[in-house]
PDB file of C-alpha atoms in Angstrom:
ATOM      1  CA  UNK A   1      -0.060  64.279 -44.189  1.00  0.00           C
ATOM      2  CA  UNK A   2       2.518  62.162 -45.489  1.00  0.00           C
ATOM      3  CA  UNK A   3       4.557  58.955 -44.672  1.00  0.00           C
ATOM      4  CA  UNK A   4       7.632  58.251 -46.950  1.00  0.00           C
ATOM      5  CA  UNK A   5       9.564  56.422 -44.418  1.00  0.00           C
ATOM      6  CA  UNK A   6       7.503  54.647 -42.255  1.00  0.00           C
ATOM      7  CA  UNK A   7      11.053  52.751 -41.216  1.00  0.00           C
ATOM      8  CA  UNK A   8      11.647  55.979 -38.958  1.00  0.00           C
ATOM      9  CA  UNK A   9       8.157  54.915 -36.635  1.00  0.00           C
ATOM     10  CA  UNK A  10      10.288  51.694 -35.297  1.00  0.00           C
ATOM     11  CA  UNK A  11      13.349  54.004 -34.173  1.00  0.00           C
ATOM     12  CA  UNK A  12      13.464  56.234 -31.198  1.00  0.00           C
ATOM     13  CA  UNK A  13      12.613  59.970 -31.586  1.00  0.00           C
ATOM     14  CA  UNK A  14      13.994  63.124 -29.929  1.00  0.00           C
ATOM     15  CA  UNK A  15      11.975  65.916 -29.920  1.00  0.00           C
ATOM     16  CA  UNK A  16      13.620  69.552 -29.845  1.00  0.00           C
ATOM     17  CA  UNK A  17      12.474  71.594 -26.827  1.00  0.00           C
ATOM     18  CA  UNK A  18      12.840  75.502 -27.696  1.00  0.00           C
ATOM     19  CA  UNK A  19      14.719  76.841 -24.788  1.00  0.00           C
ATOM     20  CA  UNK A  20      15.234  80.904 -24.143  1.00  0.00           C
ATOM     21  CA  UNK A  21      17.680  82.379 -21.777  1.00  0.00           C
ATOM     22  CA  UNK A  22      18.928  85.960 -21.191  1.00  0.00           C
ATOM     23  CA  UNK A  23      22.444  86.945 -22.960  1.00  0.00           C
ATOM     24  CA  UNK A  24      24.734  89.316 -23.176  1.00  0.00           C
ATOM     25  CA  UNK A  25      22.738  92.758 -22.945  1.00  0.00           C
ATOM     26  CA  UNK A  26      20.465  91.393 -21.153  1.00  0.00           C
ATOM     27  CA  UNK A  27      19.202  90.259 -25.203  1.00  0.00           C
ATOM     28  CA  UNK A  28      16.630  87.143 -25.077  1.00  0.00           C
ATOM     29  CA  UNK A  29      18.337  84.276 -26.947  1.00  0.00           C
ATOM     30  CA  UNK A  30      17.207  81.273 -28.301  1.00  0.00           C
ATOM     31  CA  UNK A  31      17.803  77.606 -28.847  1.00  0.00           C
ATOM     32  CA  UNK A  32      16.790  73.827 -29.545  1.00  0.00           C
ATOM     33  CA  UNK A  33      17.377  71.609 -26.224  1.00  0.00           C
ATOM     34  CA  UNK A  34      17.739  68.032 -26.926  1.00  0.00           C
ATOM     35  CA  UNK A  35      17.409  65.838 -23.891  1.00  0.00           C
ATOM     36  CA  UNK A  36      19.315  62.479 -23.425  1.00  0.00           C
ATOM     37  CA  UNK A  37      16.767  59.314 -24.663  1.00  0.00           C
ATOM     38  CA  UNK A  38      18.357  57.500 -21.382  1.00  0.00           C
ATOM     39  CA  UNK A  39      18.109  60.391 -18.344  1.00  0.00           C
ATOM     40  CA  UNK A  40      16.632  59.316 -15.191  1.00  0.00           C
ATOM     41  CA  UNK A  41      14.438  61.640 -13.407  1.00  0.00           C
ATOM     42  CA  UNK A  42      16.928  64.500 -11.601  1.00  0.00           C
ATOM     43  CA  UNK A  43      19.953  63.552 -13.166  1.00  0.00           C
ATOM     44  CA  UNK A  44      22.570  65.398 -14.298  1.00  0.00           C
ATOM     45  CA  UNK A  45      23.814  64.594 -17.515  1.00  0.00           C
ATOM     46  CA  UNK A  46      26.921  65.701 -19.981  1.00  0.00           C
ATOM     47  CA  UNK A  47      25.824  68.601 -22.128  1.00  0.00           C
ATOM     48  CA  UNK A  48      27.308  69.287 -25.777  1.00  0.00           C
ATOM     49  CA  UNK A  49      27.550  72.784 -27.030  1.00  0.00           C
ATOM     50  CA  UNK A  50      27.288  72.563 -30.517  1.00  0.00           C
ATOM     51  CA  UNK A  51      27.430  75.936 -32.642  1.00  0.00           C
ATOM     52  CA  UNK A  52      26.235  76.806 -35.805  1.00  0.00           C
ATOM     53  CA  UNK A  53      28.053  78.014 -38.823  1.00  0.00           C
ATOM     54  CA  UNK A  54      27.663  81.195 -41.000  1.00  0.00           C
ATOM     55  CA  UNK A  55      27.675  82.900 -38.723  1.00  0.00           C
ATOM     56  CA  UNK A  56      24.510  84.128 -40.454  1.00  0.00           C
ATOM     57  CA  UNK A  57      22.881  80.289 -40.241  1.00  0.00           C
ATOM     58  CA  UNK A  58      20.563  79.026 -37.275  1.00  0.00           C
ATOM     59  CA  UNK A  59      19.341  75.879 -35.836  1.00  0.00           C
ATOM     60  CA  UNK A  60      16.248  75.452 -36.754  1.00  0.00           C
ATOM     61  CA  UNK A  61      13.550  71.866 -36.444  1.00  0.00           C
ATOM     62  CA  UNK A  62      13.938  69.772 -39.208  1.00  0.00           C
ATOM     63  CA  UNK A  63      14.906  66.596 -39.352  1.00  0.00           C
ATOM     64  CA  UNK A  64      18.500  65.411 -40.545  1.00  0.00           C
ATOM     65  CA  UNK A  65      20.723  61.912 -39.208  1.00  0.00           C
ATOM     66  CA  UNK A  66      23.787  63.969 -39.629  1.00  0.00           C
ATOM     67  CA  UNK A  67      23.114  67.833 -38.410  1.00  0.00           C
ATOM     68  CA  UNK A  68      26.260  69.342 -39.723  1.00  0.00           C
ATOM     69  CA  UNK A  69      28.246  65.911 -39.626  1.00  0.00           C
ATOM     70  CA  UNK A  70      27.110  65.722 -35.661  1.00  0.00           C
ATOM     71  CA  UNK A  71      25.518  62.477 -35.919  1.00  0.00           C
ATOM     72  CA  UNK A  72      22.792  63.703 -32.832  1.00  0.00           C
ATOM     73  CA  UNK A  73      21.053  60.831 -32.319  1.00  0.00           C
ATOM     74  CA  UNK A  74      24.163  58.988 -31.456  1.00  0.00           C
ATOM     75  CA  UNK A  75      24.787  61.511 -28.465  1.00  0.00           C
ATOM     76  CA  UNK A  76      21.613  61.679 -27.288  1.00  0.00           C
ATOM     77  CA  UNK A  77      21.054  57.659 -27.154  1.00  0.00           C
ATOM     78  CA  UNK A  78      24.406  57.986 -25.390  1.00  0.00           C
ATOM     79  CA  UNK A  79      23.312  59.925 -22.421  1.00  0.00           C
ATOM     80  CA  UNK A  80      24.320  63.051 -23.530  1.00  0.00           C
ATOM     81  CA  UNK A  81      22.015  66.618 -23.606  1.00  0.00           C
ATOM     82  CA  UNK A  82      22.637  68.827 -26.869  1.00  0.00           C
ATOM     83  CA  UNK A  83      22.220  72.396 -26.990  1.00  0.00           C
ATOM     84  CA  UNK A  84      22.072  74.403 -30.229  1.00  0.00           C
ATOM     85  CA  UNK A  85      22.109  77.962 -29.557  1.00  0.00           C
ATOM     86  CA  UNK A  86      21.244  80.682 -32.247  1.00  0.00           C
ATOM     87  CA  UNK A  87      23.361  83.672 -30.870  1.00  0.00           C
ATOM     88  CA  UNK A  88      24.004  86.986 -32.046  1.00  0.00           C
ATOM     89  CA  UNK A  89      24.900  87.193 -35.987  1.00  0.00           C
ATOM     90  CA  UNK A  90      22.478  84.110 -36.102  1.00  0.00           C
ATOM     91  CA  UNK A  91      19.877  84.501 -39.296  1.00  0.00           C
ATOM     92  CA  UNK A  92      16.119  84.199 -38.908  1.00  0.00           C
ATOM     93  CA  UNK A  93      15.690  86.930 -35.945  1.00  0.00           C
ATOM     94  CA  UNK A  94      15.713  90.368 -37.925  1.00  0.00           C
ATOM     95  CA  UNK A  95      18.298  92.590 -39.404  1.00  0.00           C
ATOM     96  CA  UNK A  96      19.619  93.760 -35.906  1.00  0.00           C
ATOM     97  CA  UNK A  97      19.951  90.621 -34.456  1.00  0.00           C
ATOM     98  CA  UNK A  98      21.791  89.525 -37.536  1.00  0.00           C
ATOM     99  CA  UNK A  99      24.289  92.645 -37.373  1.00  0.00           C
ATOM    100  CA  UNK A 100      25.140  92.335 -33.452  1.00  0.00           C
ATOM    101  CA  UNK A 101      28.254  91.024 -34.290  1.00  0.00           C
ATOM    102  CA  UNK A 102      29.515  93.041 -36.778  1.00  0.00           C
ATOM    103  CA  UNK A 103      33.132  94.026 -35.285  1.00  0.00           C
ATOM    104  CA  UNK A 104      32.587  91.036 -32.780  1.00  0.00           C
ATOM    105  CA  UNK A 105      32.730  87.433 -33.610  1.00  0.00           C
ATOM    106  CA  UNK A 106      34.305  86.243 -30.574  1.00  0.00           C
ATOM    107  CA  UNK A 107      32.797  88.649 -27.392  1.00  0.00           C
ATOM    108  CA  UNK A 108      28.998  89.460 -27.425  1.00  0.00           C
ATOM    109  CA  UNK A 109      28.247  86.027 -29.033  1.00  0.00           C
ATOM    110  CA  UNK A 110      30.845  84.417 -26.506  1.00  0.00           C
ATOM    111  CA  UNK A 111      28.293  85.587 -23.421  1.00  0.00           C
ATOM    112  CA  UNK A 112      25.322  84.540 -25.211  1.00  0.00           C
ATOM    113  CA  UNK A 113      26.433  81.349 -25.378  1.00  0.00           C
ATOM    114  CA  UNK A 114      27.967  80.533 -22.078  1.00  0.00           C
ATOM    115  CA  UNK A 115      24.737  82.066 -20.407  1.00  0.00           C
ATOM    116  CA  UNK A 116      22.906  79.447 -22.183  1.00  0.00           C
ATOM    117  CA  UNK A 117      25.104  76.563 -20.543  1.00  0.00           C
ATOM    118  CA  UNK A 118      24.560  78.464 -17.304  1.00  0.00           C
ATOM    119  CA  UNK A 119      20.920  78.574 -17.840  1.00  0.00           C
ATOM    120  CA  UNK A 120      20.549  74.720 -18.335  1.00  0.00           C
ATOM    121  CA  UNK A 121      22.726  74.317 -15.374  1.00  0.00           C
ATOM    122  CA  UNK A 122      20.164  76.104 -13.073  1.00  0.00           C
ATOM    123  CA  UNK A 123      17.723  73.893 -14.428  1.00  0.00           C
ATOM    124  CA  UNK A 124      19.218  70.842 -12.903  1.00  0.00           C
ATOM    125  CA  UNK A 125      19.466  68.820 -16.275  1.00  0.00           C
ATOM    126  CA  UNK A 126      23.058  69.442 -16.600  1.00  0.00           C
ATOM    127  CA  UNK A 127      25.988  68.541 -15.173  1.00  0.00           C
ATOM    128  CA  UNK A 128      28.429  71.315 -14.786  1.00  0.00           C
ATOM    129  CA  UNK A 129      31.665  69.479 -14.548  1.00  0.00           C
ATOM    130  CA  UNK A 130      30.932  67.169 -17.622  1.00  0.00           C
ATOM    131  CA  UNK A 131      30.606  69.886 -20.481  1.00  0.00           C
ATOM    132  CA  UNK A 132      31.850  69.676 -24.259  1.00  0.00           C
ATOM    133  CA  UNK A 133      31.447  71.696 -27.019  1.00  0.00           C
ATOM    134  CA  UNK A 134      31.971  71.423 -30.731  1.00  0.00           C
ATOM    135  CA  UNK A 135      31.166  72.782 -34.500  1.00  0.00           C
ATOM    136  CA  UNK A 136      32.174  73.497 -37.617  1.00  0.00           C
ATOM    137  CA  UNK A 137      33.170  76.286 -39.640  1.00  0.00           C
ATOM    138  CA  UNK A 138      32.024  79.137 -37.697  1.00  0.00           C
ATOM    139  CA  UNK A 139      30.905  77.263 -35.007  1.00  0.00           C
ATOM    140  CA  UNK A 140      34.868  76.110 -35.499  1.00  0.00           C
ATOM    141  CA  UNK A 141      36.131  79.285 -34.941  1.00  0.00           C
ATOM    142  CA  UNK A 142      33.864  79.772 -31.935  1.00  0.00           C
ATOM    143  CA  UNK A 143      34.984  76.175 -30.539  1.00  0.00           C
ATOM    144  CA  UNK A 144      38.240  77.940 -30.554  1.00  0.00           C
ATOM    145  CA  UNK A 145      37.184  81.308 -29.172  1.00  0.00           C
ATOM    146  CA  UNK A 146      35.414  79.385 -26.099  1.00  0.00           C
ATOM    147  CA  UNK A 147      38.410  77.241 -24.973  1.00  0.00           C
ATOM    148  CA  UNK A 148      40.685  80.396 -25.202  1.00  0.00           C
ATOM    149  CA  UNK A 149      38.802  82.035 -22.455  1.00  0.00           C
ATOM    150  CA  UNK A 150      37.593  79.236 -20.332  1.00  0.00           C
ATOM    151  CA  UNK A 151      38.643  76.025 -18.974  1.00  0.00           C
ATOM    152  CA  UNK A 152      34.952  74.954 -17.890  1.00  0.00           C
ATOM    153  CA  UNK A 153      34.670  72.420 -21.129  1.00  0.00           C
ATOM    154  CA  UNK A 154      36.580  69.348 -20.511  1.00  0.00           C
ATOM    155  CA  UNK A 155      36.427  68.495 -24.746  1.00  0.00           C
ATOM    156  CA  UNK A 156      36.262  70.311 -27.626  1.00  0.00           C
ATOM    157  CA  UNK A 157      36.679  69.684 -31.477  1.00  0.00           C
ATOM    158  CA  UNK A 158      36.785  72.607 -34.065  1.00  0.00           C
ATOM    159  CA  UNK A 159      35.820  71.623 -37.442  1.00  0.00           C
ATOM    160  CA  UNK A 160      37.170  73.908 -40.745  1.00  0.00           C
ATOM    161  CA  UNK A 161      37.312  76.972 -38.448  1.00  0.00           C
ATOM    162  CA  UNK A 162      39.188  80.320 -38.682  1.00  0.00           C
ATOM    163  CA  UNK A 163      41.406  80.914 -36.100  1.00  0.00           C
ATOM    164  CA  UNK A 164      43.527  83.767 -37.827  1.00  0.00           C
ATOM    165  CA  UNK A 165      41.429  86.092 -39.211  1.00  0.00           C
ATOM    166  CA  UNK A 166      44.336  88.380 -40.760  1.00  0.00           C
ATOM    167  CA  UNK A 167      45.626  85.285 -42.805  1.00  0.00           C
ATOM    168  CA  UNK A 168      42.157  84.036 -43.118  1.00  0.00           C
ATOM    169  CA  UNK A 169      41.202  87.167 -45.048  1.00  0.00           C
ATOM    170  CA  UNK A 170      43.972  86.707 -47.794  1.00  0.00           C
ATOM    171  CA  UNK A 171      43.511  83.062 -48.252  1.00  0.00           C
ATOM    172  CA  UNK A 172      39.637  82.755 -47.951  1.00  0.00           C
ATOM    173  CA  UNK A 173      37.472  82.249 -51.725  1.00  0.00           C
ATOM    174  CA  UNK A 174      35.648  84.945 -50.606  1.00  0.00           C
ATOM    175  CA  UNK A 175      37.618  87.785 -49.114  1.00  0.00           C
ATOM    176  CA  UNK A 176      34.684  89.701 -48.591  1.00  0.00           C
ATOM    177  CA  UNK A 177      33.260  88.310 -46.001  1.00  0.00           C
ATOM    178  CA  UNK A 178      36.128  89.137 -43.833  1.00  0.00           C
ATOM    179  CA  UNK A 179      35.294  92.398 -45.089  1.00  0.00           C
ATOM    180  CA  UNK A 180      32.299  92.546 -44.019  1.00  0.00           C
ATOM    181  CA  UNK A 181      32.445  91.050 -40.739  1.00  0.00           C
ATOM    182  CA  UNK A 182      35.158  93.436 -39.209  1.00  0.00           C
ATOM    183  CA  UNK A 183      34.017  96.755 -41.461  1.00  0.00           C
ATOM    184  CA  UNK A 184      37.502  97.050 -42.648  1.00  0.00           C
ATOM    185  CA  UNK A 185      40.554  94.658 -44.090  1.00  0.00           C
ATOM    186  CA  UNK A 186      43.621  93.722 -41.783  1.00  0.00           C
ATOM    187  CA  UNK A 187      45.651  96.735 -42.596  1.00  0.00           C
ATOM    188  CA  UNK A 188      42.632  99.049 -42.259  1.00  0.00           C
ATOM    189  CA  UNK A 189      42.548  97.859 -38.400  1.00  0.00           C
ATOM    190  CA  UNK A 190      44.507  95.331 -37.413  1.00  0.00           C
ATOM    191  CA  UNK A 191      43.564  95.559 -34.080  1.00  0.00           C
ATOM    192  CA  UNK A 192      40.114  94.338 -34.581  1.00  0.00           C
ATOM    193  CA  UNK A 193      41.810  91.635 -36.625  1.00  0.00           C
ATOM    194  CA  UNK A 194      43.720  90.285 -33.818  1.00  0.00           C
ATOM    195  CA  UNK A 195      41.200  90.879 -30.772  1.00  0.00           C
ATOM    196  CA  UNK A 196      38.439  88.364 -32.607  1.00  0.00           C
ATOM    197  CA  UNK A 197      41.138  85.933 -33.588  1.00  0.00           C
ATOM    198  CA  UNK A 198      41.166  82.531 -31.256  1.00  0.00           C
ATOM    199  CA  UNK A 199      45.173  82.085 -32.276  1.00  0.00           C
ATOM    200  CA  UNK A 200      45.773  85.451 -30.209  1.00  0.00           C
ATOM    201  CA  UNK A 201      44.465  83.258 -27.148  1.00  0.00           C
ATOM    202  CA  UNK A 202      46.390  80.221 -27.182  1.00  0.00           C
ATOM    203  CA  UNK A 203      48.091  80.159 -24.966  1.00  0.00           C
ATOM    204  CA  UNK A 204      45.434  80.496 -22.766  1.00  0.00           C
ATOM    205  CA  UNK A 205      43.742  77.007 -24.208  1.00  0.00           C
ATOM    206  CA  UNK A 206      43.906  73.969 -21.334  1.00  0.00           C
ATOM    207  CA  UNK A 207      40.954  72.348 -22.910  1.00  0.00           C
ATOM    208  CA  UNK A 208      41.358  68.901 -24.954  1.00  0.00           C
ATOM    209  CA  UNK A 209      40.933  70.374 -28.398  1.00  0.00           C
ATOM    210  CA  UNK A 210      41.308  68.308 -31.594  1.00  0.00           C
ATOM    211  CA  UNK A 211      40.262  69.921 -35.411  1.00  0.00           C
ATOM    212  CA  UNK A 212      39.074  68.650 -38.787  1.00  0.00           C
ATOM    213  CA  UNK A 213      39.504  69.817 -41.848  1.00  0.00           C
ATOM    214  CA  UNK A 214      38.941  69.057 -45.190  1.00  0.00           C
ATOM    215  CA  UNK A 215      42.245  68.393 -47.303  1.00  0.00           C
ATOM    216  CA  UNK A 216      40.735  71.025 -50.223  1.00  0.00           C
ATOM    217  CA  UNK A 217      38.925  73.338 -48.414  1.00  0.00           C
ATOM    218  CA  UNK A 218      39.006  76.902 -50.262  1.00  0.00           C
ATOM    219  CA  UNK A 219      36.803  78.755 -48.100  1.00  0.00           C
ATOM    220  CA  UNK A 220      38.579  78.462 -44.612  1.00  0.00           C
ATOM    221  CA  UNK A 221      41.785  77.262 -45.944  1.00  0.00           C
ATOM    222  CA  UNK A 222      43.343  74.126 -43.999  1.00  0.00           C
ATOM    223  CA  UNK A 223      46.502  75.704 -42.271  1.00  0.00           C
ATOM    224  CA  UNK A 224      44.129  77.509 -40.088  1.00  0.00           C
ATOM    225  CA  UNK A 225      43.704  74.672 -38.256  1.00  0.00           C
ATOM    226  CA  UNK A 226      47.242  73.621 -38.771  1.00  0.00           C
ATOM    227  CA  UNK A 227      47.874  77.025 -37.058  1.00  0.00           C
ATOM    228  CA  UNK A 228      45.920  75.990 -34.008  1.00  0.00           C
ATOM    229  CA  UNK A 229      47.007  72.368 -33.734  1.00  0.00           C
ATOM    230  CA  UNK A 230      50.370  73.122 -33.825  1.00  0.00           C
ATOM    231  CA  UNK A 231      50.199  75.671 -31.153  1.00  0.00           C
ATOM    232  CA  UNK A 232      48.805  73.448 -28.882  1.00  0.00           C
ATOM    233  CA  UNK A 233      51.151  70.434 -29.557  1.00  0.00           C
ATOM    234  CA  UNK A 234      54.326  73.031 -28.527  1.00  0.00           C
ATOM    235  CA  UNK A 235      51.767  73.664 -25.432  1.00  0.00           C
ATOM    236  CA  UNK A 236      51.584  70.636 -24.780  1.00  0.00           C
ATOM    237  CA  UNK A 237      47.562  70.697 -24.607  1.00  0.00           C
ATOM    238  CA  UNK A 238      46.524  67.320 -25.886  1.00  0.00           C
ATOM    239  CA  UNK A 239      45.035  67.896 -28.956  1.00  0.00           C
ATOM    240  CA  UNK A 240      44.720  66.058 -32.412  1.00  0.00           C
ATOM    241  CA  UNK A 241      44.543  66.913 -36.491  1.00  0.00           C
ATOM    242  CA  UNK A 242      42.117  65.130 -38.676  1.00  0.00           C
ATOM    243  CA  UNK A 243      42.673  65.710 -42.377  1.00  0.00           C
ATOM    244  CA  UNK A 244      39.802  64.418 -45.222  1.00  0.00           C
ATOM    245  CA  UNK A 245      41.601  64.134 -48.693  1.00  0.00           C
ATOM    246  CA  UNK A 246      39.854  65.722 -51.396  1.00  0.00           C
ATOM    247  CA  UNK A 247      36.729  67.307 -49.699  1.00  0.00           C
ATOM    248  CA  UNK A 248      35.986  71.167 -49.881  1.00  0.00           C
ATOM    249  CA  UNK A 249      34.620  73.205 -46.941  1.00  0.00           C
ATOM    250  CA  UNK A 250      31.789  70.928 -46.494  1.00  0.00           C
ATOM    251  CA  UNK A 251      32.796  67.184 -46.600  1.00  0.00           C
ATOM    252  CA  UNK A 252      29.999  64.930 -48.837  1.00  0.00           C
ATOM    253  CA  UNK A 253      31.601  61.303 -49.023  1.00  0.00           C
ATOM    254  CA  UNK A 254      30.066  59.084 -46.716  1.00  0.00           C
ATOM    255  CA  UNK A 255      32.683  57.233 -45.434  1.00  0.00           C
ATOM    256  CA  UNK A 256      34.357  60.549 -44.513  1.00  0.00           C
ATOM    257  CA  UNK A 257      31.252  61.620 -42.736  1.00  0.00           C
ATOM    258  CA  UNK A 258      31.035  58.358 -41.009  1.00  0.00           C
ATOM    259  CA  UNK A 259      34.588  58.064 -40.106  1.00  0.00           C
ATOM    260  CA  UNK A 260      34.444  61.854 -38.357  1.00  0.00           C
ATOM    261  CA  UNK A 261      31.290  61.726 -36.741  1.00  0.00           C
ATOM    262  CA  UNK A 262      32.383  58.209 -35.021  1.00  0.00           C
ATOM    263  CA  UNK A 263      35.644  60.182 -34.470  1.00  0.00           C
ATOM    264  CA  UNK A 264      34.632  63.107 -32.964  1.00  0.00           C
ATOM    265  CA  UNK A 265      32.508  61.481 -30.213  1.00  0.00           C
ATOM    266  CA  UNK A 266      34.970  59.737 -29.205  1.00  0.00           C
ATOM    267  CA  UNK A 267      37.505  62.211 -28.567  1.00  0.00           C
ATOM    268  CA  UNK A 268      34.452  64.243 -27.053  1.00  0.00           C
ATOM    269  CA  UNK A 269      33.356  61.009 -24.815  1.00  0.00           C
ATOM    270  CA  UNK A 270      37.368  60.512 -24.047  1.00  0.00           C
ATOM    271  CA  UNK A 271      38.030  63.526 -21.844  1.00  0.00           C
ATOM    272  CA  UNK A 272      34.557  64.555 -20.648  1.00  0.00           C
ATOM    273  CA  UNK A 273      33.006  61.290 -19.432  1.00  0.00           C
ATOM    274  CA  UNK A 274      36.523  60.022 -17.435  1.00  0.00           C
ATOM    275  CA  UNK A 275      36.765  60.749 -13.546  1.00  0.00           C
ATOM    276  CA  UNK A 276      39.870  62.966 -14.981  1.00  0.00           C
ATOM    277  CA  UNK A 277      42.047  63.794 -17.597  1.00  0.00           C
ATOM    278  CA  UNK A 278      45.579  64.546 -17.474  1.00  0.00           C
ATOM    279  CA  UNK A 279      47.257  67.123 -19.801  1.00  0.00           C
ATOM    280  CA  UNK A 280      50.891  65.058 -19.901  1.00  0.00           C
ATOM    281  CA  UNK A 281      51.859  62.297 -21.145  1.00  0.00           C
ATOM    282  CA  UNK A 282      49.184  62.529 -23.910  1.00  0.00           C
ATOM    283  CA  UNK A 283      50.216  61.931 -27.810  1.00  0.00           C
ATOM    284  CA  UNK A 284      49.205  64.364 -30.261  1.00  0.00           C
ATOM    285  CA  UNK A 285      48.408  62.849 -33.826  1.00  0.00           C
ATOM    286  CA  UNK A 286      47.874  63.870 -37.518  1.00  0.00           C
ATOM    287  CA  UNK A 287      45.519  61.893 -39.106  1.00  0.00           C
ATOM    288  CA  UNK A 288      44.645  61.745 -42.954  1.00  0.00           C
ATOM    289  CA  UNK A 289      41.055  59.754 -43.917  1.00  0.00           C
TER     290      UNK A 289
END
């Protein structure tokens, strides 16, 4: 037993609740519920969707103040539930559940995913017409996948995430993983290329959906989510560009961290907690931090 920061006994707690739900398939996923420190007994609270990156990572229990640059305590003491999902391609569940989504970034792991909202839903914890969801790198990309093929999130931010896999794959440090993930390069099968790339939806996107990058990112270069933003600004989807000078695919400077994470729940608190949100009228910004 140890106790090297007996400062944490005089601050609220959240435990993670392991939640299961049937996905696409009819595959058992799995995922860490985090309930509001505020809810009253049968509300219905806002729910963030937060996915992982990799997309061979996974949420696991451990303790962090940041999770990914999430700041979770801060939504949860907020009102707000949290669910991190571990669907296919996640890591820790065996070598098939790692490769069901070779070929497939954006469908099978799509379904797993939006049965888990439903799931919580039918549980009477959520409230359906107050949803956001967020992440970063490939949880990025997926952030982009979702609000290309629904309009059922009211928010959404996409941090450092791929959104055109064909330019993604000549620009990335590591080429291979492209590769790897779609069993051939863009001229092999472009096809496959284009049907998992969010970009080829946007004009689909009605969601509020604002990205972050960092300025020197090498492994999911920046003008992917230039690409995005600037799709949605001719749109006219409200949406909004935050830039971090100097930091790589993973920001580290604290201020930076600070400055997002108070950043992104605001623009996630802006359109899903108001009565309504209106798509005119609504300035689009580039930021640099």
């Amino acid at each position: 037993f140890t106790d090297l920061n007996p400062w944490t006994r005089e601050r609220p707690t959240f435990p993670a609740e392991v939640v299961t739900w049937t996905g696409a398939e009819g595959h058992e996923v799995e995922g860490l519920l985090y309930r509001p420190h505020t809810r009253r007994p049968g509300e219905r609270v806002p729910l963030l969707l937060y996915v992982h990156g990799g997309p061979a990572a996974n949420h696991a229990e451990y303790f962090t103040p940041t999770l990914d640059m999430l700041g979770l305590a801060h939504y949860l003491q907020t009102g707000w539930a949290v669910l991190l999902p571990n669907p296919s391609g996640s890591a820790g569940y065996g070598q098939v559940w790692r490769k069901a989504n070779l070929r497939d970034w954006a469908d099978r792991p799509y379904v797993d995913l939006m049965t888990g909202v439903d799931a919580l839903i039918a549980r009477g914890l959520v409230d359906s017409t107050r949803l956001a969801v967020c992440g970063w790198s490939y949880g990025g990309y997926m952030t982009s996948n979702i609000v290309g093929r629904t309009t059922r999130f009211r928010a959404a931010v996409a941090g450092a995430g791929p959104v055109d896999l064909t330019s993604m794959a000549g620009t990335c440090d590591i080429p291979g993983l492209l590769q790897h993930a779609m069993q051939a390069w863009p001229w092999e099968d472009p096809q496959v290329y284009e049907a998992n790339s969010p970009l080829a939806r946007v004009a689909h996107v009605r969601t509020p959906t604002a990205f972050v990058h960092g300025g020197a990112d090498p492994r999911v270069p920046p003008s992917q989510s230039w690409e995005m933003f600037r799709a949605l600004r001719t749109l006219g989807v409200p949406t909004d560009l935050m830039l971090l000078p100097r930091s790589l695919h993973d920001p580290k400077e604290p201020r930076q961290l600070r400055t997002f994470m108070e950043w992104n729940h605001a623009w996630l608190a802006r359109w899903t907690l108001a009565p309504e949100h209106r798509m005119n009228g609504e300035r689009d910004r580039t930021r640099t931090h």
